[in-house]
Amino acid sequence: MIETVDQSDARGTSSQKRKREVVYVSAPLDLRDAPETFHTSAPPRLRWWRRPLLRLLYVPAIIAGMGITIGHLLKNLILLRQPTISFPEIKPFIPKRFRSRHRLMQKDDGSVRCTACMCCATACPSGCIYIVAHEVEDPEVEKAPRVFDIDGLKCVYCGFCVEACPCDAIRMDTGVYPEAEIKRGNFVWNMDKLMHDIPDNLPE
Amino acid sequence: MTEALVLILRPLGALGFFMTLIPIMIWFERKGCAFIQDRVGPNRAFIPGLGLRLAGFVHNLADVVKLVTKEDFIPAFAHRGLYIAAPMLSMAAALLTYAVIPFADDLTLGSVTFALRAVDTDLGILFIFAFSSLAVYGVVLAGYASGSKYPLLGGIRGTAQMISYEVSLGLSVMGIVLIFGTVDLNEICRVQGQLLFGVVPKWGVFLQPVGFMLYLFAAFAETNRSPFDMVEGESEIVGFHTEYSGTKFALFFMGEYVAMAIQAAVIVTLFFGGWQIPWLPTSALIENASQVLVVLLGAIAVGALGFGVLLLRFHRWNKVRWQDERKREGIILAILLGFGPAITALLGLTIVLSTDLSGSVPNVVASVAQFLAFSVKVLFFCWVFIWVRWTLPRFRYDQVMFLGWKVMLPLGLLNLVVTAGLRLLWL
Ligand code: SF4
Ligand code: SF4
């Protein structure tokens, strides 16, 4: 067994005491790293609570441990400062650029800004965007989605669809993320939900 | 007539006490371990309509509903009879033990005097050992009858452990028996009311510190609680009740808690004076009954007030979290459990101050005070069981056996010999 002197005790014990504290480490994989001192003579004296008999009774260590746990308990009982968040009643803090559930942008007249160019569906690595296009009167766009579904269970929230969109029609800045649902089908968000079921005062 | 009533009421009262301790201990366990680990603990389940969560207490009700309505499954390869008998044995062995534990000194009502414990017998410690060691049958039969490997391993390990520690358990109590010269628990309690050198109460823990430590360790091992839960060992084998579900599992679960509560009661009775209030023997309690009552009511008023304030603080803390009917809970509870009792106690206080206690009322007051002292001590030791469980890691199997046979047995023998020697010298 290889014996090293524990240098890690940084709590200001005197150097003589520090030298007596001995830890046994298993042999390092690379023997060139092994310390010079090998265990040859009788093991050095241990401090009283590390002596075999007292250690066998486990009592000093047990008392120390129980002090730690009751300290935590009392601190939590009196100060009530557990970091737990009561999700879903309270939402955790969501950073501004968090990629959350998609939304479809609207034009000034309230119609969908998307022109059904299929760029997002093509870019999507998980193939979860399903678009059916139809013709519209507006000569500028000519096309618009009739169906625009995103399957939230397949989506990996990579944001490629947002990058791919040439007319900034899809964004992932709602700060909403999917929670539990009763049915799988509820995770398929249709165009209406993507356009209207979003928090207010999001940037235009 | 009264005799018959007393005969029926005594066991029922004792049974009620230990059965009430079960949900309290489960709640202690869940909430306590959560607070030890810097969590909030269970607080979701609530009674719809009332909106009461009772800080996780309702989870016990939910558990009961779940366990009772669950399918009572018996594996095809199990030994049917033994499989069904095992949880019953486990629970019965745990429950029978409560019979001899005294809750207060003998109570005199009019001309009748009766002991406040379930069965008025002087078997005491012998009775407890006889029945608590039956618990091992529950474990080993469950393991054997399940017809599956993991329960069998758990059962065998548990049996070995329980039998090993039974020895130390018995030896550590021998010192107490030698010193007090009786096995009757009520008598032991009474002797512990005397004073040692005129200062400290003559509690077992002061006379037999080593015996107390040994008994405490052995009690942990006997009830299969951590750090000695060889029987369960969730990380390696699931335990002797792997194949159990529904009500049968609930019986094992409750049996563990009852055994714990009873071990706590025995520790209190043997080493911490039982129902004795330190420095206040029964006669003094009866003589000064009205002062005792005043102090009791005052303590209740102050405690309830503090509890109410604590509840209001919890309420303030919770109010921001819940947007539904649950948010009213804190105020309701603070009034019901905190300020209401406080006001009632204060009213009682004024009545007590203006009247004289007569007849057998002082005796009842003394008994109630002693019972409260006993309950507080028992609750504390129940908490110690839980506290240790959430502090210490599990022992390895060889460490358990080493501690049992090579450390505790010699220490127990030594303790016995030294006690016997001192006893010989002193007499
Ligand atoms: S975020 Fe990624 S996976 Fe989800 S819809 Fe957009 S492209 Fe597809
Ligand atoms: S890339 Fe933009 S415009 Fe094209 S289909 Fe997708 S959302 Fe519509």
XYZ file of C-alpha atoms and ligand atoms in Angstrom:
647
model
C 0.000 0.000 0.000
C 1.278 3.462 -0.823
C 1.151 6.159 1.751
C 0.975 9.858 1.118
C 0.800 12.770 3.462
C -2.471 14.611 3.230
C -1.703 18.223 2.351
C -5.250 19.225 1.683
C -6.117 20.183 5.228
C -6.357 23.931 4.733
C -8.095 24.788 7.970
C -5.039 26.159 9.685
C -3.984 23.164 11.747
C -0.377 23.298 12.842
C 2.085 21.663 10.502
C 3.014 18.971 12.987
C -0.571 17.867 13.268
C -0.984 18.015 9.546
C 1.855 15.617 8.985
C 0.300 12.958 11.135
C -2.873 12.845 9.127
C -2.401 9.968 6.764
C -4.613 8.908 3.926
C -4.212 5.672 2.087
C -4.635 5.967 -1.625
C -4.828 3.189 -4.129
C -1.825 2.840 -6.406
C -1.822 5.354 -9.272
C -2.089 3.871 -12.711
C 1.204 5.317 -13.778
C 3.819 4.185 -11.299
C 6.117 7.075 -12.212
C 3.644 9.329 -10.408
C 3.908 7.290 -7.239
C 5.297 9.145 -4.249
C 8.686 8.101 -2.994
C 7.633 6.991 0.483
C 6.504 3.435 0.629
C 4.836 1.864 3.611
C 7.656 0.022 5.316
C 7.618 0.608 9.069
C 4.710 0.414 11.502
C 1.797 2.696 10.601
C 1.970 6.081 12.353
C -0.233 6.961 15.279
C -3.739 8.040 14.365
C -5.730 10.739 16.075
C -8.065 9.482 18.732
C -11.230 9.450 16.701
C -9.503 7.552 13.928
C -8.225 4.838 16.216
C -9.676 1.498 15.269
C -11.732 0.848 18.395
C -13.513 4.187 18.391
C -13.965 4.030 14.671
C -15.561 0.663 15.085
C -18.177 2.077 17.370
C -18.859 4.665 14.679
C -20.146 6.961 17.396
C -18.082 10.159 16.889
C -18.706 10.140 13.167
C -22.402 9.422 13.674
C -22.818 12.332 16.062
C -21.048 14.698 13.677
C -23.252 13.562 10.801
C -26.437 13.939 12.788
C -25.412 17.457 13.692
C -25.095 18.312 10.032
C -28.515 16.954 9.099
C -30.375 18.595 11.983
C -28.652 21.853 11.076
C -30.060 21.642 7.572
C -33.487 20.781 8.911
C -33.629 23.680 11.333
C -32.281 26.114 8.788
C -34.926 25.090 6.284
C -37.706 25.051 8.873
C -36.975 28.510 10.180
C -35.764 30.352 7.117
C -37.958 28.599 4.537
C -35.399 29.144 1.822
C -35.513 25.953 -0.183
C -34.663 26.594 -3.811
C -37.590 24.475 -5.010
C -39.908 26.150 -7.513
C -43.585 25.198 -7.369
C -43.846 24.297 -11.004
C -46.414 24.593 -12.830
C -47.964 27.301 -10.673
C -44.726 29.228 -10.842
C -42.674 29.150 -13.990
C -38.927 29.142 -13.841
C -37.089 32.104 -15.327
C -36.879 31.792 -19.107
C -34.038 33.656 -20.810
C -35.009 35.902 -23.689
C -33.360 33.838 -26.400
C -34.659 30.500 -25.151
C -36.010 28.506 -28.106
C -39.578 27.941 -27.012
C -42.771 26.994 -28.790
C -43.144 28.424 -32.265
C -45.467 31.175 -33.287
C -46.571 32.241 -36.739
C -46.354 35.955 -37.380
C -49.287 37.945 -38.725
C -49.519 40.690 -41.307
C -51.095 44.007 -40.405
C -54.491 42.781 -41.556
C -54.240 39.722 -39.324
C -53.622 37.138 -41.998
C -50.682 34.791 -41.709
C -47.331 36.118 -42.857
C -46.147 32.704 -44.049
C -46.099 32.198 -47.793
C -45.948 28.414 -47.697
C -42.550 28.307 -49.346
C -41.738 25.055 -47.554
C -38.259 26.243 -46.597
C -38.858 25.435 -42.944
C -40.329 22.037 -43.658
C -37.307 21.278 -45.808
C -34.835 22.507 -43.221
C -36.473 20.729 -40.335
C -34.257 17.811 -39.286
C -37.081 15.934 -37.680
C -39.668 16.452 -40.366
C -42.308 17.648 -37.997
C -43.691 20.570 -40.014
C -46.642 19.717 -42.198
C -47.803 22.394 -44.623
C -50.647 22.351 -47.157
C -50.590 25.423 -49.380
C -53.448 27.136 -51.155
C -53.770 30.049 -53.533
C -54.673 33.497 -52.268
C -55.874 36.630 -54.016
C -52.945 38.810 -52.958
C -50.719 39.093 -56.039
C -47.614 39.678 -53.962
C -47.586 36.331 -52.213
C -49.890 34.165 -54.340
C -49.616 31.310 -51.831
C -50.431 30.846 -48.172
C -50.676 27.808 -45.905
C -54.097 26.263 -45.514
C -52.771 23.779 -42.965
C -49.654 24.440 -40.900
C -49.069 21.799 -38.261
C -46.047 21.305 -36.050
C -45.760 18.081 -34.116
C -44.380 19.147 -30.771
C -43.398 15.613 -29.823
C -41.122 15.263 -32.829
C -39.669 18.751 -32.744
C -36.191 18.983 -31.254
C -36.306 22.764 -30.832
C -33.272 23.274 -33.014
C -34.534 26.526 -34.475
C -33.579 25.654 -38.048
C -37.078 26.499 -39.227
C -36.665 30.020 -37.909
C -33.309 30.362 -39.634
C -34.685 29.024 -42.881
C -37.737 31.234 -43.154
C -37.159 33.940 -45.818
C -39.931 36.223 -44.580
C -39.574 35.982 -40.809
C -42.944 34.285 -40.586
C -42.010 31.763 -37.903
C -40.346 32.592 -34.635
C -39.529 30.702 -31.457
C -39.732 33.483 -28.894
C -42.998 32.798 -27.072
C -41.388 31.578 -23.878
C -43.979 28.790 -23.787
C -42.803 25.230 -23.563
C -44.997 22.167 -23.772
C -46.297 20.644 -20.560
C -48.209 17.451 -19.929
C -51.140 16.596 -22.153
C -53.723 13.851 -21.989
C -53.432 12.806 -25.616
C -50.549 12.669 -28.054
C -52.707 14.488 -30.586
C -52.777 17.550 -28.359
C -49.117 18.082 -29.082
C -49.828 18.754 -32.750
C -50.193 22.506 -32.910
C -52.259 23.789 -35.787
C -52.053 27.126 -37.488
C -54.687 28.746 -35.314
C -52.882 27.779 -32.118
C -49.526 28.840 -33.478
C -50.903 32.229 -34.456
C -53.212 33.076 -31.596
C -52.473 30.940 -28.545
C -49.427 32.965 -27.549
C -48.647 35.373 -24.762
C -49.443 39.042 -25.289
C -46.883 41.749 -25.842
C -44.354 39.731 -27.766
C -42.191 41.862 -30.092
C -43.633 42.414 -33.547
C -69.524 -2.372 34.997
C -66.692 0.144 35.296
C -64.250 -2.731 35.515
C -65.471 -4.169 32.230
C -65.384 -0.742 30.618
C -61.823 -0.197 31.814
C -60.859 -3.641 30.592
C -62.093 -2.784 27.094
C -60.998 0.826 26.980
C -57.407 0.284 28.076
C -56.263 -1.864 25.113
C -58.264 0.300 22.717
C -56.637 3.449 24.027
C -53.137 1.982 23.775
C -53.877 0.649 20.300
C -55.201 4.038 19.293
C -52.052 5.721 20.542
C -49.735 3.563 18.467
C -51.965 3.588 15.410
C -52.095 7.381 15.553
C -48.334 7.431 15.650
C -48.140 5.702 12.241
C -49.363 8.590 10.050
C -47.515 11.070 12.221
C -44.285 9.155 11.762
C -44.777 8.744 8.038
C -45.329 12.473 7.839
C -42.272 13.125 10.006
C -40.289 10.861 7.750
C -41.311 12.487 4.494
C -41.249 16.080 5.589
C -38.205 15.633 7.797
C -36.113 13.967 5.139
C -37.160 16.630 2.677
C -36.052 19.410 4.984
C -32.817 17.594 5.760
C -32.128 17.378 2.037
C -33.087 21.027 1.385
C -36.302 20.079 -0.374
C -39.866 21.143 0.274
C -41.329 17.678 0.605
C -44.776 16.393 -0.278
C -47.341 19.174 -0.563
C -49.384 18.386 -3.636
C -52.215 16.083 -2.591
C -55.164 18.037 -1.261
C -58.777 17.457 -0.406
C -60.831 18.972 -3.210
C -63.495 21.382 -2.035
C -61.824 21.989 1.302
C -58.522 22.866 -0.270
C -56.570 21.402 2.640
C -53.118 20.018 2.082
C -52.032 19.948 5.730
C -48.401 20.276 4.667
C -48.302 16.860 3.073
C -50.472 15.068 5.599
C -53.093 14.388 2.950
C -50.534 12.276 1.117
C -51.101 9.656 3.812
C -54.788 9.535 2.928
C -53.907 9.271 -0.738
C -51.563 6.411 0.090
C -54.284 4.588 1.970
C -56.675 4.944 -0.936
C -54.019 3.762 -3.348
C -52.938 0.756 -1.328
C -56.447 -0.384 -0.486
C -57.775 -0.119 -4.015
C -54.750 -1.764 -5.585
C -55.011 -5.307 -6.877
C -54.151 -7.802 -4.160
C -51.858 -9.900 -6.277
C -50.566 -13.342 -5.332
C -47.836 -14.717 -7.583
C -48.557 -18.141 -9.076
C -45.358 -19.620 -7.681
C -45.921 -18.377 -4.141
C -46.814 -20.578 -1.210
C -50.349 -19.286 -0.748
C -50.947 -19.837 2.937
C -47.605 -18.592 4.187
C -47.678 -15.743 1.704
C -50.899 -14.476 3.234
C -49.852 -15.224 6.813
C -46.522 -13.377 6.675
C -47.776 -9.764 6.662
C -50.355 -10.598 9.313
C -47.668 -12.102 11.541
C -45.446 -9.111 10.989
C -48.157 -6.650 11.968
C -49.473 -8.770 14.837
C -46.026 -9.238 16.344
C -45.462 -5.507 16.196
C -48.868 -4.641 17.616
C -48.943 -7.168 20.466
C -45.901 -5.630 22.056
C -47.713 -2.453 23.031
C -49.730 -4.352 25.632
C -47.329 -3.886 28.533
C -46.129 -0.346 28.001
C -47.399 1.981 30.745
C -48.644 5.391 29.669
C -48.940 6.931 33.114
C -48.883 6.020 36.764
C -51.798 4.066 38.236
C -54.937 6.161 38.165
C -57.376 6.230 41.078
C -60.924 7.168 40.172
C -63.117 7.204 43.234
C -62.458 3.825 44.803
C -61.073 2.007 41.737
C -57.386 2.002 40.920
C -56.195 0.756 37.590
C -52.968 0.755 35.674
C -52.850 2.863 32.538
C -51.607 0.221 30.146
C -53.314 -2.241 27.912
C -52.784 -5.387 29.963
C -52.118 -5.201 33.667
C -49.344 -7.749 33.989
C -45.873 -7.722 35.491
C -44.344 -9.694 32.612
C -42.971 -6.441 31.255
C -39.706 -6.836 29.393
C -40.135 -10.583 28.960
C -43.429 -10.040 27.153
C -41.887 -7.455 24.852
C -38.964 -9.696 23.948
C -41.222 -12.673 23.406
C -43.414 -10.894 20.909
C -41.008 -8.526 19.221
C -38.796 -11.453 18.294
C -41.775 -12.987 16.509
C -41.338 -10.250 13.919
C -38.535 -12.281 12.379
C -41.108 -14.855 11.280
C -42.898 -12.247 9.247
C -39.692 -11.433 7.413
C -38.485 -14.961 6.823
C -41.889 -16.320 5.845
C -42.460 -13.471 3.409
C -39.079 -14.150 1.862
C -39.634 -17.877 1.664
C -43.253 -17.895 0.578
C -42.824 -15.409 -2.240
C -41.101 -18.088 -4.277
C -38.704 -15.596 -5.754
C -34.991 -15.077 -5.302
C -34.729 -11.483 -4.142
C -37.279 -11.754 -1.341
C -35.550 -14.941 -0.218
C -32.187 -13.179 -0.069
C -33.729 -10.288 1.799
C -35.484 -12.600 4.196
C -32.367 -14.612 4.949
C -30.222 -11.544 5.463
C -32.867 -10.002 7.659
C -33.229 -13.132 9.735
C -29.508 -13.420 10.325
C -29.340 -9.788 11.330
C -32.347 -9.838 13.621
C -31.238 -12.982 15.399
C -27.720 -11.596 15.879
C -28.932 -8.369 17.368
C -31.539 -10.026 19.544
C -28.626 -11.214 21.676
C -27.254 -7.735 22.263
C -30.767 -6.423 22.791
C -31.375 -8.878 25.604
C -27.938 -8.377 27.146
C -28.180 -4.603 27.174
C -31.457 -4.725 29.074
C -30.089 -7.173 31.640
C -28.150 -4.321 33.245
C -31.369 -2.356 33.733
C -33.106 -5.385 35.180
C -30.221 -5.922 37.605
C -30.258 -2.330 38.776
C -33.994 -1.908 39.173
C -34.530 -5.482 40.268
C -37.738 -6.057 38.348
C -39.006 -6.719 34.833
C -42.308 -4.928 35.391
C -42.194 -1.789 33.263
C -44.497 0.217 35.502
C -42.296 -0.573 38.485
C -39.198 0.392 36.491
C -40.791 3.729 35.655
C -41.677 4.330 39.271
C -38.116 3.659 40.441
C -36.800 6.069 37.837
C -38.683 8.869 39.591
C -36.163 8.816 42.448
C -33.173 11.092 42.401
C -29.563 10.093 41.926
C -27.296 11.905 44.425
C -30.269 14.171 44.994
C -29.812 15.963 41.684
C -30.344 14.004 38.496
C -33.360 11.758 38.011
C -32.524 8.091 38.383
C -33.051 7.423 34.702
C -31.691 4.307 33.073
C -29.586 6.316 30.682
C -27.565 7.799 33.552
C -27.128 4.448 35.283
C -26.487 2.439 32.124
C -25.033 4.665 29.395
C -23.351 1.754 27.648
C -26.477 -0.326 27.935
C -28.456 2.520 26.388
C -26.124 2.822 23.396
C -26.209 -0.917 22.857
C -29.978 -1.012 23.135
C -30.342 1.887 20.712
C -28.157 0.205 18.082
C -29.847 -3.131 18.571
C -33.261 -1.491 18.334
C -32.333 -0.037 14.964
C -31.271 -3.477 13.829
C -34.378 -5.116 15.274
C -36.740 -2.788 13.465
C -34.722 -3.153 10.245
C -34.320 0.541 9.973
C -31.429 2.181 8.227
C -28.453 1.944 8.798
C -29.277 -1.717 9.330
C -31.870 -2.288 6.615
C -30.309 -5.452 5.305
C -33.823 -6.712 4.739
C -34.654 -4.159 2.118
C -31.482 -2.818 0.582
C -33.255 -0.961 -2.207
C -30.109 -0.636 -4.247
C -29.249 -4.324 -4.548
C -32.256 -6.478 -3.666
C -35.630 -4.876 -3.367
C -36.389 -6.691 -0.164
C -38.514 -9.348 1.378
C -41.709 -7.659 0.218
C -40.791 -7.475 -3.454
C -43.745 -9.637 -4.443
C -46.257 -7.923 -2.190
C -48.747 -5.299 -3.229
C -51.863 -3.599 -2.001
C -53.041 -4.113 1.546
C -50.487 -6.816 2.308
C -47.677 -4.455 1.489
C -49.384 -1.815 3.576
C -49.351 -4.216 6.516
C -45.581 -4.662 6.231
C -45.140 -0.945 5.869
C -47.269 -0.129 8.895
C -45.730 -2.980 10.859
C -42.337 -1.352 10.428
C -43.616 1.934 11.789
C -45.478 0.320 14.670
C -42.350 -1.627 15.592
C -40.416 1.621 15.502
C -42.933 3.425 17.691
C -42.911 0.577 20.172
C -39.132 0.406 20.291
C -39.158 4.150 20.935
C -41.660 3.602 23.751
C -39.513 0.834 25.235
C -36.385 2.980 25.060
C -38.242 5.775 26.805
C -39.618 3.420 29.435
C -36.343 1.705 30.210
C -33.849 4.522 29.862
C -35.672 7.842 29.986
C -38.030 7.501 32.878
C -41.135 6.477 30.950
C -44.023 8.636 32.082
C -41.959 10.343 34.771
C -41.731 14.089 34.596
C -38.243 14.808 35.929
C -38.191 15.997 39.558
C -41.975 15.686 39.831
C -43.170 12.368 41.285
C -46.821 11.384 41.062
C -47.685 12.452 44.595
C -46.318 15.939 43.978
C -48.310 16.140 40.751
C -51.533 15.210 42.528
C -50.936 17.629 45.397
C -50.221 20.574 43.116
C -52.779 19.596 40.497
C -54.099 23.089 39.927
C -50.618 24.556 39.388
C -49.834 21.662 37.046
C -52.994 22.357 35.141
C -52.143 26.036 34.899
C -48.681 25.269 33.589
C -50.077 22.720 31.150
C -52.708 25.062 29.786
C -50.219 27.901 29.632
C -47.774 25.725 27.729
C -50.531 24.661 25.370
C -51.558 28.278 24.819
C -48.012 29.419 24.115
C -47.276 26.412 21.923
C -50.481 26.813 19.929
C -49.822 30.501 19.480
C -46.333 29.782 18.197
C -47.698 27.097 15.922
C -50.276 29.503 14.547
C -47.618 32.096 13.823
C -45.503 29.444 12.110
C -48.515 28.411 10.017
C -49.134 32.005 9.033
C -45.536 32.298 7.942
C -45.927 29.150 5.864
C -49.085 30.673 4.487
C -47.306 33.849 3.436
C -44.642 31.721 1.854
C -47.164 29.609 0.017
C -49.518 32.355 -1.068
C -47.380 33.379 -3.971
C -47.163 29.798 -5.129
C -50.728 28.642 -5.381
C -53.324 30.355 -7.444
C -56.246 28.135 -6.459
C -58.341 27.338 -3.401
C -55.320 25.960 -1.571
C -54.124 29.455 -0.859
C -56.717 29.927 1.893
C -55.401 26.913 3.786
C -52.789 28.667 5.860
C -55.252 31.059 7.464
C -57.856 28.359 8.140
C -55.282 26.109 9.752
C -53.739 28.893 11.756
C -57.157 29.669 13.236
C -58.180 26.044 13.715
C -54.942 24.644 15.099
C -53.158 27.700 16.386
C -55.198 30.625 17.630
C -58.365 28.678 18.453
C -56.692 26.243 20.871
C -54.642 29.084 22.301
C -57.772 31.047 23.161
C -59.510 27.939 24.490
C -56.534 27.155 26.686
C -56.492 30.694 28.026
C -60.215 30.494 28.807
C -59.615 27.169 30.562
C -56.807 28.855 32.465
C -59.118 31.509 33.850
C -61.643 28.852 34.887
C -58.956 26.794 36.614
C -57.615 29.824 38.441
C -61.051 30.600 39.849
C -62.036 27.099 40.978
C -60.731 24.477 43.372
C -59.954 21.007 42.095
C -61.515 18.269 44.184
C -62.431 14.599 44.109
C -60.477 12.527 41.582
C -59.835 15.449 39.235
C -56.257 15.972 40.511
C -55.487 12.317 39.783
C -56.727 12.697 36.228
C -54.692 15.866 35.803
C -51.568 14.078 37.014
C -52.188 11.174 34.640
C -52.729 13.501 31.695
C -49.535 15.375 32.488
C -47.596 12.121 32.697
C -49.148 10.860 29.492
C -48.130 14.061 27.719
C -44.576 13.713 29.032
C -44.495 10.134 27.783
C -45.828 11.120 24.346
C -43.303 13.886 23.947
C -40.456 11.520 24.771
C -41.784 8.832 22.447
C -42.226 11.302 19.617
C -38.695 12.483 20.122
C -37.331 8.962 19.830
C -39.481 8.262 16.795
C -37.833 11.309 15.313
C -34.398 9.956 16.260
C -35.155 6.808 14.271
C -36.023 8.923 11.247
C -33.173 11.342 11.776
C -30.627 8.515 11.824
C -32.105 6.987 8.724
C -31.647 10.154 6.742
C -28.149 10.750 8.070
C -26.291 7.482 7.861
C -25.510 5.313 4.898
C -26.246 1.616 5.096
C -23.756 -0.780 6.662
C -22.261 -3.474 4.538
C -23.434 -6.941 5.470
C -20.097 -8.027 6.925
C -19.937 -4.791 8.922
C -23.353 -5.534 10.374
C -22.284 -8.980 11.464
C -18.941 -7.696 12.763
C -20.609 -4.981 14.804
C -23.189 -7.381 16.146
C -20.982 -10.261 17.218
C -17.517 -8.802 17.777
C -18.294 -5.379 19.202
C -21.749 -5.286 20.703
C -21.831 -8.766 22.194
C -18.529 -8.388 24.127
C -19.483 -4.879 25.187
C -22.843 -6.137 26.360
C -21.258 -8.948 28.348
C -18.733 -6.562 29.857
C -21.500 -4.143 30.760
C -23.452 -6.929 32.401
C -20.471 -8.164 34.422
C -19.496 -4.685 35.579
C -23.081 -3.846 36.503
C -23.454 -7.080 38.421
C -20.179 -6.432 40.250
C -21.148 -2.899 41.213
C -24.542 -4.088 42.284
C -22.941 -6.727 44.528
C -20.638 -4.127 46.067
C -23.396 -1.658 46.731
C -25.794 -4.064 48.361
S -37.301 23.744 -34.235
Fe -36.149 22.325 -35.481
S -37.242 20.393 -35.238
Fe -38.599 21.972 -34.460
S -39.908 22.454 -36.175
Fe -38.194 23.889 -36.232
S -36.707 22.916 -37.598
Fe -38.171 21.352 -37.001
S -40.139 29.013 -44.206
Fe -41.419 30.694 -43.389
S -42.631 31.303 -45.130
Fe -41.727 29.362 -45.702
S -43.289 27.853 -45.137
Fe -41.956 28.055 -43.389
S -42.892 29.625 -42.108
Fe -43.833 29.779 -44.094
